[in-house]
PDB file of N, CA and C in Angstrom:
ATOM      1  N   UNK O  22       9.285  -1.359 -23.055  1.00 74.00           N
ATOM      2  CA  UNK O  22       8.214  -1.642 -21.985  1.00 74.00           C
ATOM      3  C   UNK O  22       8.210  -3.041 -21.456  1.00 74.00           C
ATOM      4  N   UNK O  23       8.440  -4.211 -22.343  1.00 78.00           N
ATOM      5  CA  UNK O  23       8.231  -5.607 -21.957  1.00 78.00           C
ATOM      6  C   UNK O  23       9.585  -5.678 -21.009  1.00 78.00           C
ATOM      7  N   UNK O  24      10.536  -5.340 -21.272  1.00 82.00           N
ATOM      8  CA  UNK O  24      11.754  -5.078 -20.724  1.00 82.00           C
ATOM      9  C   UNK O  24      11.741  -4.882 -19.108  1.00 82.00           C
ATOM     10  N   UNK O  25      11.027  -3.639 -18.931  1.00 87.00           N
ATOM     11  CA  UNK O  25      10.397  -3.258 -17.994  1.00 87.00           C
ATOM     12  C   UNK O  25       9.856  -3.810 -17.026  1.00 87.00           C
ATOM     13  N   UNK O  26       8.777  -4.120 -17.618  1.00 89.00           N
ATOM     14  CA  UNK O  26       7.778  -4.936 -16.707  1.00 89.00           C
ATOM     15  C   UNK O  26       8.400  -6.587 -16.266  1.00 89.00           C
ATOM     16  N   UNK O  27       9.458  -6.974 -17.072  1.00 90.00           N
ATOM     17  CA  UNK O  27       9.947  -8.273 -16.932  1.00 90.00           C
ATOM     18  C   UNK O  27      11.108  -8.051 -15.793  1.00 90.00           C
ATOM     19  N   UNK O  28      11.653  -6.925 -15.734  1.00 90.00           N
ATOM     20  CA  UNK O  28      12.667  -6.433 -14.565  1.00 90.00           C
ATOM     21  C   UNK O  28      11.955  -6.072 -13.327  1.00 90.00           C
ATOM     22  N   UNK O  29      10.788  -5.626 -13.547  1.00 92.00           N
ATOM     23  CA  UNK O  29       9.845  -5.052 -12.051  1.00 92.00           C
ATOM     24  C   UNK O  29       9.403  -6.515 -11.455  1.00 92.00           C
ATOM     25  N   UNK O  30       9.205  -7.439 -12.537  1.00 94.00           N
ATOM     26  CA  UNK O  30       8.534  -8.659 -11.879  1.00 94.00           C
ATOM     27  C   UNK O  30       9.532  -9.483 -11.191  1.00 94.00           C
ATOM     28  N   UNK O  31      10.952  -9.407 -11.766  1.00 94.00           N
ATOM     29  CA  UNK O  31      11.939  -9.950 -10.964  1.00 94.00           C
ATOM     30  C   UNK O  31      12.237  -9.586  -9.582  1.00 94.00           C
ATOM     31  N   UNK O  32      12.361  -8.614  -9.639  1.00 95.00           N
ATOM     32  CA  UNK O  32      12.169  -7.597  -8.410  1.00 95.00           C
ATOM     33  C   UNK O  32      11.689  -7.827  -7.179  1.00 95.00           C
ATOM     34  N   UNK O  33      10.396  -7.697  -7.708  1.00 96.00           N
ATOM     35  CA  UNK O  33       8.883  -7.944  -6.772  1.00 96.00           C
ATOM     36  C   UNK O  33       9.429  -9.505  -6.168  1.00 96.00           C
ATOM     37  N   UNK O  34       9.427 -10.805  -7.541  1.00 96.00           N
ATOM     38  CA  UNK O  34       9.398 -11.997  -6.892  1.00 96.00           C
ATOM     39  C   UNK O  34      10.603 -12.085  -5.545  1.00 96.00           C
ATOM     40  N   UNK O  35      11.954 -11.272  -6.083  1.00 96.00           N
ATOM     41  CA  UNK O  35      12.843 -11.509  -5.307  1.00 96.00           C
ATOM     42  C   UNK O  35      12.526 -11.214  -3.911  1.00 96.00           C
ATOM     43  N   UNK O  36      11.982  -9.647  -4.054  1.00 96.00           N
ATOM     44  CA  UNK O  36      11.815  -9.361  -2.868  1.00 96.00           C
ATOM     45  C   UNK O  36      11.088  -9.801  -1.855  1.00 96.00           C
ATOM     46  N   UNK O  37       9.802 -10.735  -2.347  1.00 95.00           N
ATOM     47  CA  UNK O  37       8.584 -11.429  -1.946  1.00 95.00           C
ATOM     48  C   UNK O  37       9.614 -12.817  -1.223  1.00 95.00           C
ATOM     49  N   UNK O  38      10.236 -13.710  -2.112  1.00 95.00           N
ATOM     50  CA  UNK O  38      10.840 -14.619  -1.741  1.00 95.00           C
ATOM     51  C   UNK O  38      11.943 -14.398  -0.693  1.00 95.00           C
ATOM     52  N   UNK O  39      12.533 -13.226  -0.414  1.00 94.00           N
ATOM     53  CA  UNK O  39      13.564 -12.753   0.806  1.00 94.00           C
ATOM     54  C   UNK O  39      12.946 -12.837   1.711  1.00 94.00           C
ATOM     55  N   UNK O  40      11.554 -11.904   1.826  1.00 91.00           N
ATOM     56  CA  UNK O  40      10.599 -11.845   2.898  1.00 91.00           C
ATOM     57  C   UNK O  40      10.252 -13.214   3.668  1.00 91.00           C
ATOM     58  N   UNK O  41       9.995 -14.027   2.869  1.00 90.00           N
ATOM     59  CA  UNK O  41       9.556 -15.345   3.360  1.00 90.00           C
ATOM     60  C   UNK O  41      10.370 -16.511   3.922  1.00 90.00           C
ATOM     61  N   UNK O  42      11.790 -16.377   3.483  1.00 89.00           N
ATOM     62  CA  UNK O  42      13.180 -17.098   3.534  1.00 89.00           C
ATOM     63  C   UNK O  42      13.240 -17.368   4.941  1.00 89.00           C
ATOM     64  N   UNK O  43      13.155 -16.393   5.866  1.00 84.00           N
ATOM     65  CA  UNK O  43      13.320 -16.123   7.079  1.00 84.00           C
ATOM     66  C   UNK O  43      11.968 -16.714   8.163  1.00 84.00           C
ATOM     67  N   UNK O  44      10.796 -16.996   7.507  1.00 86.00           N
ATOM     68  CA  UNK O  44      10.056 -16.904   8.323  1.00 86.00           C
ATOM     69  C   UNK O  44       9.817 -18.832   8.588  1.00 86.00           C
ATOM     70  N   UNK O  45       9.860 -19.139   9.885  1.00 87.00           N
ATOM     71  CA  UNK O  45       9.560 -20.670   9.968  1.00 87.00           C
ATOM     72  C   UNK O  45       8.036 -21.153   9.422  1.00 87.00           C
ATOM     73  N   UNK O  46       6.953 -20.041   9.479  1.00 90.00           N
ATOM     74  CA  UNK O  46       5.470 -20.470   9.172  1.00 90.00           C
ATOM     75  C   UNK O  46       5.447 -20.049   7.761  1.00 90.00           C
ATOM     76  N   UNK O  47       6.314 -19.943   7.075  1.00 90.00           N
ATOM     77  CA  UNK O  47       5.795 -19.589   5.829  1.00 90.00           C
ATOM     78  C   UNK O  47       5.232 -20.767   4.826  1.00 90.00           C
ATOM     79  N   UNK O  48       4.118 -20.240   3.960  1.00 92.00           N
ATOM     80  CA  UNK O  48       3.477 -20.982   3.125  1.00 92.00           C
ATOM     81  C   UNK O  48       4.356 -21.483   1.581  1.00 92.00           C
ATOM     82  N   UNK O  49       4.876 -22.834   2.210  1.00 93.00           N
ATOM     83  CA  UNK O  49       5.324 -23.641   1.171  1.00 93.00           C
ATOM     84  C   UNK O  49       4.909 -23.439  -0.182  1.00 93.00           C
ATOM     85  N   UNK O  50       3.437 -23.707  -0.680  1.00 95.00           N
ATOM     86  CA  UNK O  50       3.491 -23.945  -1.824  1.00 95.00           C
ATOM     87  C   UNK O  50       3.308 -22.368  -2.325  1.00 95.00           C
ATOM     88  N   UNK O  51       2.952 -21.353  -1.714  1.00 95.00           N
ATOM     89  CA  UNK O  51       3.354 -20.189  -1.802  1.00 95.00           C
ATOM     90  C   UNK O  51       4.763 -19.699  -2.213  1.00 95.00           C
ATOM     91  N   UNK O  52       5.771 -20.195  -1.720  1.00 94.00           N
ATOM     92  CA  UNK O  52       7.275 -19.908  -1.983  1.00 94.00           C
ATOM     93  C   UNK O  52       7.461 -20.430  -3.022  1.00 94.00           C
ATOM     94  N   UNK O  53       7.092 -21.739  -3.270  1.00 96.00           N
ATOM     95  CA  UNK O  53       7.455 -22.585  -4.618  1.00 96.00           C
ATOM     96  C   UNK O  53       6.518 -21.898  -5.993  1.00 96.00           C
ATOM     97  N   UNK O  54       5.757 -21.180  -5.643  1.00 96.00           N
ATOM     98  CA  UNK O  54       4.906 -20.629  -6.796  1.00 96.00           C
ATOM     99  C   UNK O  54       6.191 -19.396  -7.131  1.00 96.00           C
ATOM    100  N   UNK O  55       6.034 -18.829  -6.077  1.00 96.00           N
ATOM    101  CA  UNK O  55       7.194 -17.596  -6.396  1.00 96.00           C
ATOM    102  C   UNK O  55       8.537 -18.095  -6.890  1.00 96.00           C
ATOM    103  N   UNK O  56       9.341 -19.205  -6.839  1.00 96.00           N
ATOM    104  CA  UNK O  56      10.273 -19.716  -7.335  1.00 96.00           C
ATOM    105  C   UNK O  56       9.739 -19.921  -8.866  1.00 96.00           C
ATOM    106  N   UNK O  57       9.199 -20.289  -8.862  1.00 97.00           N
ATOM    107  CA  UNK O  57       8.738 -20.798 -10.384  1.00 97.00           C
ATOM    108  C   UNK O  57       8.526 -19.727 -11.213  1.00 97.00           C
ATOM    109  N   UNK O  58       7.762 -18.710 -10.643  1.00 96.00           N
ATOM    110  CA  UNK O  58       7.184 -17.520 -11.477  1.00 96.00           C
ATOM    111  C   UNK O  58       8.707 -16.398 -11.447  1.00 96.00           C
ATOM    112  N   UNK O  59       9.709 -16.577 -10.619  1.00 96.00           N
ATOM    113  CA  UNK O  59      11.159 -16.019 -10.504  1.00 96.00           C
ATOM    114  C   UNK O  59      11.827 -16.583 -11.632  1.00 96.00           C
ATOM    115  N   UNK O  60      11.693 -18.005 -11.997  1.00 95.00           N
ATOM    116  CA  UNK O  60      12.650 -18.846 -12.965  1.00 95.00           C
ATOM    117  C   UNK O  60      11.983 -18.275 -14.409  1.00 95.00           C
ATOM    118  N   UNK O  61      10.884 -18.334 -14.442  1.00 94.00           N
ATOM    119  CA  UNK O  61       9.920 -17.626 -15.989  1.00 94.00           C
ATOM    120  C   UNK O  61      10.363 -16.752 -16.101  1.00 94.00           C
ATOM    121  N   UNK O  62      10.318 -15.642 -15.461  1.00 93.00           N
ATOM    122  CA  UNK O  62      10.913 -14.254 -15.760  1.00 93.00           C
ATOM    123  C   UNK O  62      12.179 -14.352 -15.976  1.00 93.00           C
ATOM    124  N   UNK O  63      13.090 -14.899 -15.258  1.00 91.00           N
ATOM    125  CA  UNK O  63      14.612 -14.884 -15.431  1.00 91.00           C
ATOM    126  C   UNK O  63      14.721 -15.433 -16.904  1.00 91.00           C
ATOM    127  N   UNK O  64      14.012 -16.509 -17.083  1.00 90.00           N
ATOM    128  CA  UNK O  64      14.146 -17.082 -18.428  1.00 90.00           C
ATOM    129  C   UNK O  64      13.862 -16.347 -19.562  1.00 90.00           C
ATOM    130  N   UNK O  65      12.818 -15.164 -19.267  1.00 86.00           N
ATOM    131  CA  UNK O  65      12.639 -14.662 -20.664  1.00 86.00           C
ATOM    132  C   UNK O  65      13.754 -13.369 -20.832  1.00 86.00           C
ATOM    133  N   UNK O  66      14.592 -13.274 -19.368  1.00 74.00           N
ATOM    134  CA  UNK O  66      15.592 -12.109 -19.637  1.00 74.00           C
ATOM    135  C   UNK O  66      16.764 -12.558 -20.029  1.00 74.00           C
ATOM    136  N   UNK O  67      16.941 -13.955 -20.388  1.00 62.00           N
ATOM    137  CA  UNK O  67      18.557 -14.381 -20.894  1.00 62.00           C
ATOM    138  C   UNK O  67      18.691 -14.290 -22.254  1.00 62.00           C
ATOM    139  N   UNK O  68      17.790 -13.852 -22.876  1.00 60.00           N
ATOM    140  CA  UNK O  68      18.100 -13.948 -24.320  1.00 60.00           C
ATOM    141  C   UNK O  68      18.941 -12.435 -24.361  1.00 60.00           C
ATOM    142  N   UNK O  69      20.358 -12.898 -25.106  1.00 59.00           N
ATOM    143  CA  UNK O  69      20.898 -11.539 -25.383  1.00 59.00           C
ATOM    144  C   UNK O  69      20.530 -10.738 -26.494  1.00 59.00           C
ATOM    145  N   UNK O  70      20.820  -9.074 -26.329  1.00 60.00           N
ATOM    146  CA  UNK O  70      19.925  -8.285 -27.189  1.00 60.00           C
ATOM    147  C   UNK O  70      20.561  -8.399 -28.458  1.00 60.00           C
ATOM    148  N   UNK O  71      21.556  -8.703 -28.809  1.00 57.00           N
ATOM    149  CA  UNK O  71      22.028  -8.854 -30.163  1.00 57.00           C
ATOM    150  C   UNK O  71      21.504 -10.057 -31.019  1.00 57.00           C
ATOM    151  N   UNK O  72      20.682 -10.819 -30.543  1.00 58.00           N
ATOM    152  CA  UNK O  72      20.041 -11.814 -31.210  1.00 58.00           C
ATOM    153  C   UNK O  72      18.993 -11.255 -31.973  1.00 58.00           C
ATOM    154  N   UNK O  73      18.595 -11.476 -33.182  1.00 61.00           N
ATOM    155  CA  UNK O  73      17.994 -11.197 -34.347  1.00 61.00           C
ATOM    156  C   UNK O  73      16.485 -11.869 -33.644  1.00 61.00           C
ATOM    157  N   UNK O  74      15.317 -11.348 -33.663  1.00 57.00           N
ATOM    158  CA  UNK O  74      13.974 -11.850 -33.330  1.00 57.00           C
ATOM    159  C   UNK O  74      13.729 -12.820 -34.131  1.00 57.00           C
ATOM    160  N   UNK O  75      13.100 -13.909 -33.996  1.00 48.00           N
ATOM    161  CA  UNK O  75      12.691 -14.936 -34.998  1.00 48.00           C
ATOM    162  C   UNK O  75      11.196 -14.654 -35.215  1.00 48.00           C
TER     163      UNK O  75
END
């Protein structure tokens, strides 16, 4: 279930970032927050599945 939530969060953040990319009046604070959240979600997703849980 956590993998699904992680995947959906990544998808949602990428979509929101893409929407704001072309907007010259975008909210920079919101954009930076979305980039940070995306990076956090992608960091959770980088652990290979064959690594044992600690």
